[in-house]
Coordinates of C-alpha atoms and ligand atoms in Angstrom, one line a residue:
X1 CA -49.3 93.6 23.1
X2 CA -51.6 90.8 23.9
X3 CA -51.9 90.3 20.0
X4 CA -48.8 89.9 19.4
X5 CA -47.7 87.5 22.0
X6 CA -50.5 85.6 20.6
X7 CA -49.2 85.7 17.3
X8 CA -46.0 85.1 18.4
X9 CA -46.8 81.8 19.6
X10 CA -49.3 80.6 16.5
X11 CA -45.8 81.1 14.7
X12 CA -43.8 78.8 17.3
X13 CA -46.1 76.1 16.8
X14 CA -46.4 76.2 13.1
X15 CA -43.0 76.1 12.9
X16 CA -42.5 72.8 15.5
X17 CA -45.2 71.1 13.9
X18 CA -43.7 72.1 10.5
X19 CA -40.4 70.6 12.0
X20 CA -42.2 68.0 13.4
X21 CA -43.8 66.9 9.6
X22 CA -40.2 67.3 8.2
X23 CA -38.8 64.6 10.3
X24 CA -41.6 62.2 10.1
X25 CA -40.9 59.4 8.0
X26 CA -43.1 57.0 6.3
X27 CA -41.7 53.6 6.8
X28 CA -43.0 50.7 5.7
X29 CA -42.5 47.4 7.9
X30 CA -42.2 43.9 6.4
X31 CA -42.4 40.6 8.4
X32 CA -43.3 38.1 6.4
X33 CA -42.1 35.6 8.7
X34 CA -44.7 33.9 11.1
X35 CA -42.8 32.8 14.4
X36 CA -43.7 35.0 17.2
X37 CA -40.7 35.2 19.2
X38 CA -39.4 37.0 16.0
X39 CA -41.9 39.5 16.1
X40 CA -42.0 40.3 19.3
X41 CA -38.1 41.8 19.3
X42 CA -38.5 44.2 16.0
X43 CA -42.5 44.8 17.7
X44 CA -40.3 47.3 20.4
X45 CA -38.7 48.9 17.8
X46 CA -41.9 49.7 15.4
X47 CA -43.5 51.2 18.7
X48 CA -40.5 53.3 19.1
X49 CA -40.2 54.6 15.3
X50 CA -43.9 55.0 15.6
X51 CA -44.0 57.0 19.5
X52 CA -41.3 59.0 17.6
X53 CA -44.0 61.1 15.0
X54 CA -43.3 58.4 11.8
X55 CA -45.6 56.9 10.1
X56 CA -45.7 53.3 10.3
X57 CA -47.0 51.1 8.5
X58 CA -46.5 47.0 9.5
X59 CA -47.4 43.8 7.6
X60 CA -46.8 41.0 9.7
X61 CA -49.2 38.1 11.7
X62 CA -49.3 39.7 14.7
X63 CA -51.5 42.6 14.5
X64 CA -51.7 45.5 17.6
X65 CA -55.2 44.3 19.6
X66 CA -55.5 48.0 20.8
X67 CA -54.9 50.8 18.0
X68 CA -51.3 52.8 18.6
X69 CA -51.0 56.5 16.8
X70 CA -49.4 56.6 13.7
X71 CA -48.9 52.6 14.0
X72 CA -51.2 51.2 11.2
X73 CA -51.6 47.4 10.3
X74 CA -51.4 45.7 7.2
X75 CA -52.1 41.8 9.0
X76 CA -51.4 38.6 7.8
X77 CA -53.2 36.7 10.7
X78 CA -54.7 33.9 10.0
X79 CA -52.9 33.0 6.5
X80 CA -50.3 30.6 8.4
X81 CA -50.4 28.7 11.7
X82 CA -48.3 30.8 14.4
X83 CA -45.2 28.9 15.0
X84 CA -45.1 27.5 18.5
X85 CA -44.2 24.9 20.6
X86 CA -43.6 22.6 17.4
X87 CA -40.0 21.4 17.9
X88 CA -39.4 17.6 19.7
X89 CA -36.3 18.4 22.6
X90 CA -33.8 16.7 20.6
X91 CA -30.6 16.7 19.2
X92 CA -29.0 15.2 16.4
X93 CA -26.4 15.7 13.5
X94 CA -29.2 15.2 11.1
X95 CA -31.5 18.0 12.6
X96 CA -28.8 20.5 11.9
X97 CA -29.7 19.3 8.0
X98 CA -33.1 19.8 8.7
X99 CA -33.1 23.2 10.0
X100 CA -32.1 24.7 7.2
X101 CA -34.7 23.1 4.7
X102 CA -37.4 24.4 6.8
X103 CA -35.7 27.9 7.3
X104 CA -36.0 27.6 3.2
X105 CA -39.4 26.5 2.8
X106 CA -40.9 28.3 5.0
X107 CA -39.2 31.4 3.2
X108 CA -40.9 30.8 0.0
X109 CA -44.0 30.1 1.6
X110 CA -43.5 33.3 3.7
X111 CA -43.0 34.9 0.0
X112 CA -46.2 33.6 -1.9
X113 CA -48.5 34.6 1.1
X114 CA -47.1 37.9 1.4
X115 CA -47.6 38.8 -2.5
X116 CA -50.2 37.5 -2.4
X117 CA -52.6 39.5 0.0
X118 CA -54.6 41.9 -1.5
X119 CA -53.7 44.7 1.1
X120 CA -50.2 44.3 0.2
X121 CA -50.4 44.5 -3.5
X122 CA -52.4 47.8 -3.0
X123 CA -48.9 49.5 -2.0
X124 CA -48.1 49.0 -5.3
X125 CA -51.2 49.7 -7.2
X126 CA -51.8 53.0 -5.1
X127 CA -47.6 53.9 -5.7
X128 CA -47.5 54.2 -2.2
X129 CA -44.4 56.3 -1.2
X130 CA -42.0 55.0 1.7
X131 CA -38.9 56.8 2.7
X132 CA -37.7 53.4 4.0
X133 CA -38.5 50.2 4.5
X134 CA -37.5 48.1 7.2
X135 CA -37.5 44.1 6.7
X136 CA -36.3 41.0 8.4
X137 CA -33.5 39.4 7.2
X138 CA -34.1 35.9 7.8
X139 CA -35.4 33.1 5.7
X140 CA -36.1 34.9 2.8
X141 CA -35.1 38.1 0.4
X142 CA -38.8 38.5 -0.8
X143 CA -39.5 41.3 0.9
X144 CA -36.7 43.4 -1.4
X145 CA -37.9 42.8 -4.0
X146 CA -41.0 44.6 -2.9
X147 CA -38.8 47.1 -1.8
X148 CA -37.3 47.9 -5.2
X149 CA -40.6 47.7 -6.6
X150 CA -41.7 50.6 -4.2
X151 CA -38.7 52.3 -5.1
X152 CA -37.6 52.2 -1.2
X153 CA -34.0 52.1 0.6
X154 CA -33.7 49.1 3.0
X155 CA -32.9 48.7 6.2
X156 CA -32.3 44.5 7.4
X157 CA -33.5 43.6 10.8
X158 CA -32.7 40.5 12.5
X159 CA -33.7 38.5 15.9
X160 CA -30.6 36.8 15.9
X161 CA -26.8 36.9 14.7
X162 CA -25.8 36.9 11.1
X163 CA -26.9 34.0 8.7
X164 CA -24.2 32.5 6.8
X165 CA -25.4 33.9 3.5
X166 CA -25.2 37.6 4.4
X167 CA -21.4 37.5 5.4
X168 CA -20.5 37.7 1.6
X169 CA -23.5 40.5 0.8
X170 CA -22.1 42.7 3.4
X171 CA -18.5 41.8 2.9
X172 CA -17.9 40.2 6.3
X173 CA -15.2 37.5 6.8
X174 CA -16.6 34.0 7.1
X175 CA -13.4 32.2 8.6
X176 CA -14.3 29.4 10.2
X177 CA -10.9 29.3 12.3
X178 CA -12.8 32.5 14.5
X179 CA -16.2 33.1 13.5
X180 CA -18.6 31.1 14.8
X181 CA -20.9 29.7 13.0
X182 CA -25.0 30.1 14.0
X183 CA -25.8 26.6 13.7
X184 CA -22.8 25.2 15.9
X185 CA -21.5 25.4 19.0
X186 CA -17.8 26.0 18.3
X187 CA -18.0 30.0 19.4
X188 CA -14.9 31.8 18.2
X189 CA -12.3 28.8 19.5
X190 CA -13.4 25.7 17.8
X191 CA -11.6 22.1 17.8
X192 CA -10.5 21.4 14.1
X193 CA -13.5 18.6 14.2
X194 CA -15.6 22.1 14.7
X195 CA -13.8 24.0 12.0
X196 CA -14.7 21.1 9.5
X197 CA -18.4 21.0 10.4
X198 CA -18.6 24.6 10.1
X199 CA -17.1 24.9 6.4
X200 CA -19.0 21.9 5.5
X201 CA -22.4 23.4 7.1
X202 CA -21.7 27.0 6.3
X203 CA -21.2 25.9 2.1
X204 CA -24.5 23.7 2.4
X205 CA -26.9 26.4 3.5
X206 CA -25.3 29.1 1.2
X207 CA -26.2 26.9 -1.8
X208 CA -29.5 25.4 -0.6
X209 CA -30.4 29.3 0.1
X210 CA -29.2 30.2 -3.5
X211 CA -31.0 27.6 -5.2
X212 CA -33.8 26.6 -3.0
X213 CA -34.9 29.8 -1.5
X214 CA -33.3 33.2 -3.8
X215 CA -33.9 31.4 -7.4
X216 CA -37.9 30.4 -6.1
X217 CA -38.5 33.9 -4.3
X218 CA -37.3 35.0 -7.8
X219 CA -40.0 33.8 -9.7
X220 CA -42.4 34.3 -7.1
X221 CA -41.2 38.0 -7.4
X222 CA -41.6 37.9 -11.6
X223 CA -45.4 36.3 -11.2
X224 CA -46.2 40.3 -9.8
X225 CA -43.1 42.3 -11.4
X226 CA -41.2 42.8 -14.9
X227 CA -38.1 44.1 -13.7
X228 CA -36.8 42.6 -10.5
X229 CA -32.9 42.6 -10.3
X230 CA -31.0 39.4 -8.7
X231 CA -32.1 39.3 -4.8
X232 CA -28.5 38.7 -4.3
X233 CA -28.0 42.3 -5.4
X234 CA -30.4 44.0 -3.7
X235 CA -29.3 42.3 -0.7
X236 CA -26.0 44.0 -1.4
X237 CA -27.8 46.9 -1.4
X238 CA -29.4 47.0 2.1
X239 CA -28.2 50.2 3.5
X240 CA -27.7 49.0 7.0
X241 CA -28.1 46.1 8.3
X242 CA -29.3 46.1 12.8
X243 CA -27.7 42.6 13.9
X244 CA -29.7 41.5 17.7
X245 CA -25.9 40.2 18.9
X246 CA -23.5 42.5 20.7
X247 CA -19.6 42.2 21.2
X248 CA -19.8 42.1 25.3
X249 CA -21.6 38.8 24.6
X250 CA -20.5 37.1 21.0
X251 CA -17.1 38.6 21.0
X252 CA -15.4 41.2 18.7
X253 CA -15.8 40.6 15.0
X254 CA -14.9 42.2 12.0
X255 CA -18.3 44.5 11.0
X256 CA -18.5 46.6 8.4
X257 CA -19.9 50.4 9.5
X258 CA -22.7 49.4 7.7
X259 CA -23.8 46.2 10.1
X260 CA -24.6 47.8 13.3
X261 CA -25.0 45.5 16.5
X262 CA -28.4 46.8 17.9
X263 CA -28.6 43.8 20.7
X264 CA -30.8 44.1 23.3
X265 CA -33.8 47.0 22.5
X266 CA -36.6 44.4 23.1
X267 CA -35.8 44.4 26.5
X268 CA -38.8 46.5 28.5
X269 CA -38.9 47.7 31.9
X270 CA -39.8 44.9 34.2
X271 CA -43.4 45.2 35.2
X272 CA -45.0 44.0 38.8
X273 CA -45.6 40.6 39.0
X274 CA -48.6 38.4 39.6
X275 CA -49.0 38.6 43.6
X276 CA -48.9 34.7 43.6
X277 CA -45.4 34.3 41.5
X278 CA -44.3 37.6 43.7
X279 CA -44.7 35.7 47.0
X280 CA -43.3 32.5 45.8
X281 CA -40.0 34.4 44.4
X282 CA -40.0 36.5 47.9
X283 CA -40.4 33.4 50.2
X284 CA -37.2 32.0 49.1
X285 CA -34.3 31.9 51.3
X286 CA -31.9 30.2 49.0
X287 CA -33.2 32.3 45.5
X288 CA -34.7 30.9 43.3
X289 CA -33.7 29.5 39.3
X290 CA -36.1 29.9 36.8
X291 CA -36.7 26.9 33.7
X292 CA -37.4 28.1 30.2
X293 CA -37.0 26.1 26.8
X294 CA -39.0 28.8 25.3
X295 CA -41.8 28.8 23.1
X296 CA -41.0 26.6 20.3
X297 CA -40.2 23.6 21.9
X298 CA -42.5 21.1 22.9
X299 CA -40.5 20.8 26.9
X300 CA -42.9 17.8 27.3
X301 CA -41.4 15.6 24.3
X302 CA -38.3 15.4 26.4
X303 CA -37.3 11.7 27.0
X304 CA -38.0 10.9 30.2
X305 CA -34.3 9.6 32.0
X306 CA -33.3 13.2 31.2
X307 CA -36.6 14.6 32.8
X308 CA -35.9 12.2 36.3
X309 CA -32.1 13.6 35.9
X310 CA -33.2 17.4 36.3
X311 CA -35.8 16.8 38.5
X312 CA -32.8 14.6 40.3
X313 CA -30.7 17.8 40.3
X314 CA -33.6 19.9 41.3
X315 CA -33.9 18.0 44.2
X316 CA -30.7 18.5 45.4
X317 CA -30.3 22.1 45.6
X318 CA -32.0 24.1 47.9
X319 CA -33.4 26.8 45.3
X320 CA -37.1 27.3 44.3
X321 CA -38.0 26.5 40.8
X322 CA -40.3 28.4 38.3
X323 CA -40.6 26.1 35.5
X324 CA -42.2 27.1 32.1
X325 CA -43.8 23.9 31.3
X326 CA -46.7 22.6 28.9
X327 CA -48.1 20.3 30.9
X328 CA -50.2 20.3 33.9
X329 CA -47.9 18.4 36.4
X330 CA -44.3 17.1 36.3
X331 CA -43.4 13.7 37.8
X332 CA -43.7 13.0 41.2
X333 CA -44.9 16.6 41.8
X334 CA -42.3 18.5 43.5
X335 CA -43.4 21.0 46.0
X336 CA -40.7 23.3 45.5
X337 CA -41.6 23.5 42.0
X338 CA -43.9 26.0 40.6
X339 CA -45.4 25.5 37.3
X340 CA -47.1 27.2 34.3
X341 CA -47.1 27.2 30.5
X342 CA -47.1 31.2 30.5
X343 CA -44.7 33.3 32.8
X344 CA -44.1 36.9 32.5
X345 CA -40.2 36.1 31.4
X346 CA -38.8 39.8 31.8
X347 CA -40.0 40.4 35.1
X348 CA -38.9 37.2 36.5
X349 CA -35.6 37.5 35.8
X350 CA -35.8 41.4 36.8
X351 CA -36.5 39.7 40.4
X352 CA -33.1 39.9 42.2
X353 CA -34.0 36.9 44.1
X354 CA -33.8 35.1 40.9
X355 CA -30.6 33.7 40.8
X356 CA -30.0 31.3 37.6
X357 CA -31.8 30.8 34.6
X358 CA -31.9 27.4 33.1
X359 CA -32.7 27.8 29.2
X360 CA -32.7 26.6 25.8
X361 CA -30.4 29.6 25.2
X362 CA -32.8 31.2 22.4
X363 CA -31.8 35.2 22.3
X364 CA -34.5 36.7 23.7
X365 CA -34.2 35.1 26.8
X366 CA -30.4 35.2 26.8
X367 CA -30.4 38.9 26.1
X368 CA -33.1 39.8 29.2
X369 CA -31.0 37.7 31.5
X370 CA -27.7 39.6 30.0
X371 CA -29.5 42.5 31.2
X372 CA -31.1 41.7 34.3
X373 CA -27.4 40.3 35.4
X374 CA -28.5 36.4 35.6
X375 CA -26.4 33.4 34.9
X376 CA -27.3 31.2 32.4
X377 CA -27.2 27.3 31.9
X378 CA -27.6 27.2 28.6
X379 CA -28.7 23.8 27.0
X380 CA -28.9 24.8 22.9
X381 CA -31.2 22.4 20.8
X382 CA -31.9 23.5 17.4
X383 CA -31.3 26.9 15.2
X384 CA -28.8 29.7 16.5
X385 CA -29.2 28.5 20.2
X386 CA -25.8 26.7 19.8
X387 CA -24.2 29.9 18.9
X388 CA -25.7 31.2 21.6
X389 CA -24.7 29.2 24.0
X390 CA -21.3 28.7 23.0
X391 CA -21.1 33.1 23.6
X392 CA -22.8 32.5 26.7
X393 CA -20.0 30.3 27.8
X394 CA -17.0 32.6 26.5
X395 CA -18.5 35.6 27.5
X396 CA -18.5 34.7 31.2
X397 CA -22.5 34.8 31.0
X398 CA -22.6 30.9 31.8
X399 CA -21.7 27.4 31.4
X400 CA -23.3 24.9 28.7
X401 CA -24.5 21.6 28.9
X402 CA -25.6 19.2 26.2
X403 CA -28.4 17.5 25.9
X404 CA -26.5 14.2 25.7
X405 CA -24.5 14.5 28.4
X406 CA -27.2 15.5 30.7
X407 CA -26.9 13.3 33.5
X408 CA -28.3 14.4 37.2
X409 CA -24.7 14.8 38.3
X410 CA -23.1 16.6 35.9
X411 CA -26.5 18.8 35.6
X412 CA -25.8 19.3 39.5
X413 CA -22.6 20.5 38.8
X414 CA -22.9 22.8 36.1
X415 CA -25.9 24.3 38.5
X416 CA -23.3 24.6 41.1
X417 CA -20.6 26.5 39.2
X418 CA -23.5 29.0 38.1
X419 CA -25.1 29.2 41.6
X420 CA -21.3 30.1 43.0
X421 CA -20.9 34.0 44.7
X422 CA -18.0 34.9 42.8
X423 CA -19.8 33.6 39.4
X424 CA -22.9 35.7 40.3
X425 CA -20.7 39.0 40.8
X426 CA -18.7 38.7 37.2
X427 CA -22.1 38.3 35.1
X428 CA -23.3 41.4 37.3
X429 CA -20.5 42.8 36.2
X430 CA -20.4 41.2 32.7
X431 CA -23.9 43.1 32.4
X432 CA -23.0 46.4 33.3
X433 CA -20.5 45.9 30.5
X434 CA -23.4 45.1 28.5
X435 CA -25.8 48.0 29.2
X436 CA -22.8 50.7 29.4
X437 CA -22.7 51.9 25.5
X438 CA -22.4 55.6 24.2
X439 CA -26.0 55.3 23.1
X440 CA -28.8 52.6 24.4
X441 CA -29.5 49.9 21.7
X442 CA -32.9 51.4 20.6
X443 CA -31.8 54.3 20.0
X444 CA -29.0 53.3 17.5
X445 CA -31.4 51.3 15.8
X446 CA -33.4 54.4 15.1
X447 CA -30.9 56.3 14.7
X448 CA -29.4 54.6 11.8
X449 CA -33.0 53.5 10.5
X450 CA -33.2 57.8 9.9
X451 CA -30.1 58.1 8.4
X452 CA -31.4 55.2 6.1
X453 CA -33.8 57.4 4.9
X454 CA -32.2 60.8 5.1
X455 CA -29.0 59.7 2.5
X456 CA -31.1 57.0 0.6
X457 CA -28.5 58.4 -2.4
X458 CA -25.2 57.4 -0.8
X459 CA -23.9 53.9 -0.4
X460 CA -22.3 52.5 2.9
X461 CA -21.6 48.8 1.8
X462 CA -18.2 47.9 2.3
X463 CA -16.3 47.2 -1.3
X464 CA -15.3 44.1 0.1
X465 CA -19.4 43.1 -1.1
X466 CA -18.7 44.6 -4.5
X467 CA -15.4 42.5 -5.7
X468 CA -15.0 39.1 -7.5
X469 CA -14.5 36.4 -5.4
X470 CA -11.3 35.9 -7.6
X471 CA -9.9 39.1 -5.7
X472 CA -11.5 39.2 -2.3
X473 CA -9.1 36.1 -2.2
X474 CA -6.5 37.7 -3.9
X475 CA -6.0 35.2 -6.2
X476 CA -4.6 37.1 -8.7
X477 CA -2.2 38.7 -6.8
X478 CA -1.0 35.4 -5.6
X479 CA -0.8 34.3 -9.7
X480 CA 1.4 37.7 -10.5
X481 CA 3.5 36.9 -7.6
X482 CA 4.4 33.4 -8.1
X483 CA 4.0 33.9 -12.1
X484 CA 6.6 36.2 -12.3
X485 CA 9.7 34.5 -10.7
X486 CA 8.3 31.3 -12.3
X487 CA 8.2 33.0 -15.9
X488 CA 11.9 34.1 -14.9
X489 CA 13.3 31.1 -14.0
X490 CA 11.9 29.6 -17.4
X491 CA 13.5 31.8 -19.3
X492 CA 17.0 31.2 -17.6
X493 CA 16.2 27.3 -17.9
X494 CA 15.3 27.5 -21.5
X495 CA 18.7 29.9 -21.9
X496 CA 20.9 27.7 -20.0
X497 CA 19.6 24.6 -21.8
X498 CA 20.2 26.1 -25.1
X499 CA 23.6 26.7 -23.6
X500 CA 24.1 22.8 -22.6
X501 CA 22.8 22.0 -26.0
X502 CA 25.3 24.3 -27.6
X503 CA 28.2 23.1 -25.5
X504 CA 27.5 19.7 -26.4
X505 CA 27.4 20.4 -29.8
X506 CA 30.9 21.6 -29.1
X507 CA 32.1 19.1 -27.4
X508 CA 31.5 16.9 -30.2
X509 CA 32.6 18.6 -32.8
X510 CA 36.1 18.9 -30.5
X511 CA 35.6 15.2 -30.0
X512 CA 35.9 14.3 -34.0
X513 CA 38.1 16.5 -34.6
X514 CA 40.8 14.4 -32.2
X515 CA 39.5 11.4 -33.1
X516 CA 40.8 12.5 -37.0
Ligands
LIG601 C1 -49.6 57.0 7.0 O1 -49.7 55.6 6.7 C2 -51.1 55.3 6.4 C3 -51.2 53.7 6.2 O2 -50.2 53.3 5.3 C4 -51.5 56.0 5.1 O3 -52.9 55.7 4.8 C5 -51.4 57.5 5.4 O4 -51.7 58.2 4.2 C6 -50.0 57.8 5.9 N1 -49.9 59.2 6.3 C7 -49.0 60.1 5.7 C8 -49.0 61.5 6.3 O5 -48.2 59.8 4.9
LIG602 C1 -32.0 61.3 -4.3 O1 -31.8 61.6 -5.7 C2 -33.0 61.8 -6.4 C3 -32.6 61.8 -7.9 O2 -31.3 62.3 -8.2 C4 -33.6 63.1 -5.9 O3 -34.8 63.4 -6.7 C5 -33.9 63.0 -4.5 O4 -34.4 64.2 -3.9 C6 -32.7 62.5 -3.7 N1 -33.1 62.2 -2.3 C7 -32.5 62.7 -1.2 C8 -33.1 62.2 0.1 O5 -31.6 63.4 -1.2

């Protein structure tokens, strides 16, 4: 009997580990991109795919310091300077030109570093075979390209909400009368001044990304492959597309079933924090609001009236402050100020003595304090914080100031509305909202990452991608409809002035004959 059972179970396992092989996936990750604060949302996700059983592999900068099973490195480190803390505080109609040149550059330089590591062309050399590959969609399609090369389906990650040039690849509505747009703060209700900025912004980037970033990536792509079709195309061809946004925050919008709003799987468990920063959060009566601008902006290269006019504010309310700050002291040294160029974000705002969160409204931050239930000031600068800000605001989530209009009062005030009972208990609310969904946000991202790679041979695009421009504006409907009455009503013109003619003719020949 003994033997059997023993047998019995050597079966089991073979056939779980057998199972186990069959739904293990070898998925290839590419993040060409060097910013960090990237990284560090799709980072949570690779973990997950990789704590699942599949085998992942990850180019990127930011390599794991400890080895993870079945997480393997392909790094870049070292090839580009790690993005941070290289943007002045400042705000101007000509940075929102800027913005997208570097986005574009930085693409094609993202392109020719990746192609050209050795490590990377070995995926091709060896044949390597991936079941999917998973890619940021941000500044550059260079990374399909080695995805058709490898003969891979795609699934597009992002950090962020859409860029304008992948509402026409999916076959998303760009109207600027509801969508917002990621570089603006117009949200889904702008002024007609808003609406003109948008169509005027949202036609710039598409064509400086066509021209400046696909057609360059293009023949960075041909230096290594013969047969690479038009990045436009395989961008079409990206089999889902996992946006970071979510419609409890930015609103409902029109989504194909192939764009799937993931928002909100970076967000970890909040760990202890640092006995000093504990005691300091505990020992406040009155809460306390924590100060972020994040970790591209230089927070120190902010002029100083508008420094005096928060610190002005500050001084005013009877809150403790955590401030994120570069620098070693602030003016005048506030005591009720504690400072630091590196705070455990997550867990602060996990603190349910923390009461407001003052940011630069970049959407990590905005998503952990979404979660953790913590009003936001939001004060956008550069990038897709606008857009952020201006869902932060419509959401419920917050209020927004500018950085121009910052003035110690009106700064006061905006802290006020945000510090106010009933405002605290509608973003609680607001975030169970959030958080309540029929499946958590990680796991819909790997959920549709697997089906990615299980029906690689069916297409999910919407046809709305697929048809001429000429029709997705119905254009030609419009000419049948207008040419056909208009065709008509020529022919009974041409037919009653034949008829005039005629009847003059008549009339004439009447006329002589009385005359005679
Ligand atoms: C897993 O990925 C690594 C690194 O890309 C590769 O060397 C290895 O062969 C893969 N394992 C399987 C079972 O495919
Ligand atoms: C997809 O189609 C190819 C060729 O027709 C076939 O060899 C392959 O097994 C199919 N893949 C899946 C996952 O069904």
């Amino acid at each position: 009997m003994k033997v059997f059972s023993v047998l019995y179970w050597a079966l089991v396992l073979t056939t779980l580990i057998e199972i186990n092989e069959v739904y293990s996936l070898n998925i290839l990750g590419v993040f060409p991109y060097e910013g960090k604060s990237h990284f560090f949302v799709f980072e949570t996700y690779l973990k997950e795919l990789a704590r699942k059983g599949h085998n992942v592999t990850v180019i990127s900068y930011f390599p794991q310091s400890e080895p993870i099973k079945n997480y393997h490195d392909i790094s870049l480190a070292g090839k580009l300077k790690i993005l941070e803390e290289v943007f002045p505080v400042k705000r101007s109609f000509w940075t929102i030109f800027q913005i997208p040149i570097f986005v574009v550059n930085s693409g094609t330089q993202n392109c020719k570093t990746l192609l050209e590591d050795k490590n990377v062309q070995n995926l091709w050399k060896a044949k390597s075979k991936f079941d999917v590959v998973v890619t940021e969609q941000f500044n550059s399609d260079c990374s399909l390209g080695l995805a058709y090369a490898l003969n891979a389906p795609v699934v597009g990650l992002t950090s962020h909400a859409l860029m304008p040039w992948h509402f026409s690849r999916f076959g998303v509505p760009f109207n600027p009368s509801y969508v917002s747009f990621i570089l603006l703060n117009g949200g889904t209700k702008p002024t007609l001044y808003q609406r003109l900025e948008s169509a005027i912004f949202d036609t710039y980037v598409r064509l400086l990304y066509k021209y400046f970033s696909q057609r360059v990536d293009q023949s960075t792509l041909a230096q290594y492959f013969d047969d690479i079709p038009p990045l436009e195309e395989l961008g079409r061809n990206i089999k889902f597309q996992l946006v970071y946004t979510h419609f409890v925050h930015f609103g409902s919008n029109i989504f194909p079933q192939n764009v799937i709003e993931v928002g909100g799987y970076h967000v970890a468990n909040p760990k202890q924090l640092p006995e000093d920063l504990r005691k300091f959060i505990e020992a406040s009566p009155h809460g306390v609001i924590y100060i972020s601008f994040g970790s591209m902006l230089k927070a120190a290269s902010m002029p100083r009236d508008k420094i005096d006019s928060i610190l002005g504010a500050l001084a005013e309310l009877p809150q403790r402050i955590i401030w994120k700050w570069d620098e070693k002291t602030l003016p005048g040294n506030p005591k009720n100020i504690y400072l630091s160029n590196w705070l455990p974000q997550n867990d602060i705002l996990a603190h349910p003595n923390v009461i407001a969160f003052y940011s630069h409204c970049g959407l990590l931050g905005t998503t952990e304090a979404l979660y953790h239930g913590v009003p936001v000031l939001a004060m956008p600068i550069f990038g897709d914080q606008p857009a952020n800000a201006a869902a932060v605001e419509e959401s419920g989530l917050g209020v927004q100031i500018e950085l121009k209009e910052l003035t110690r009062e009106s700064l006061l005030e905006k802290f006020k509305t945000i510090l106010n009972s009933g405002f605290r208990a509608k973003v609680k609310s607001l975030s169970q909202a959030w958080l309540d969904r029929p499946t958590s946000a990680m796991e819909t991202a790997v959920h549709w990452t697997e089906f990615a790679a299980r029906y690689q041979n069916f297409t999910f695009r919407s046809a709305a991608a697929d048809v001429p421009l000429y029709q997705y504006l119905c254009l030609d409907i419009l000419c049948v409809l207008l040419g056909i009455p208009a065709v008509i009503m020529l022919i009974i013109l041409t037919y009653r002035l034949n008829c005039y003619k005629k009847c003059q003719q008549l009339t004439d020949i009447m006329k002589k004959s009385k005359e005679e």
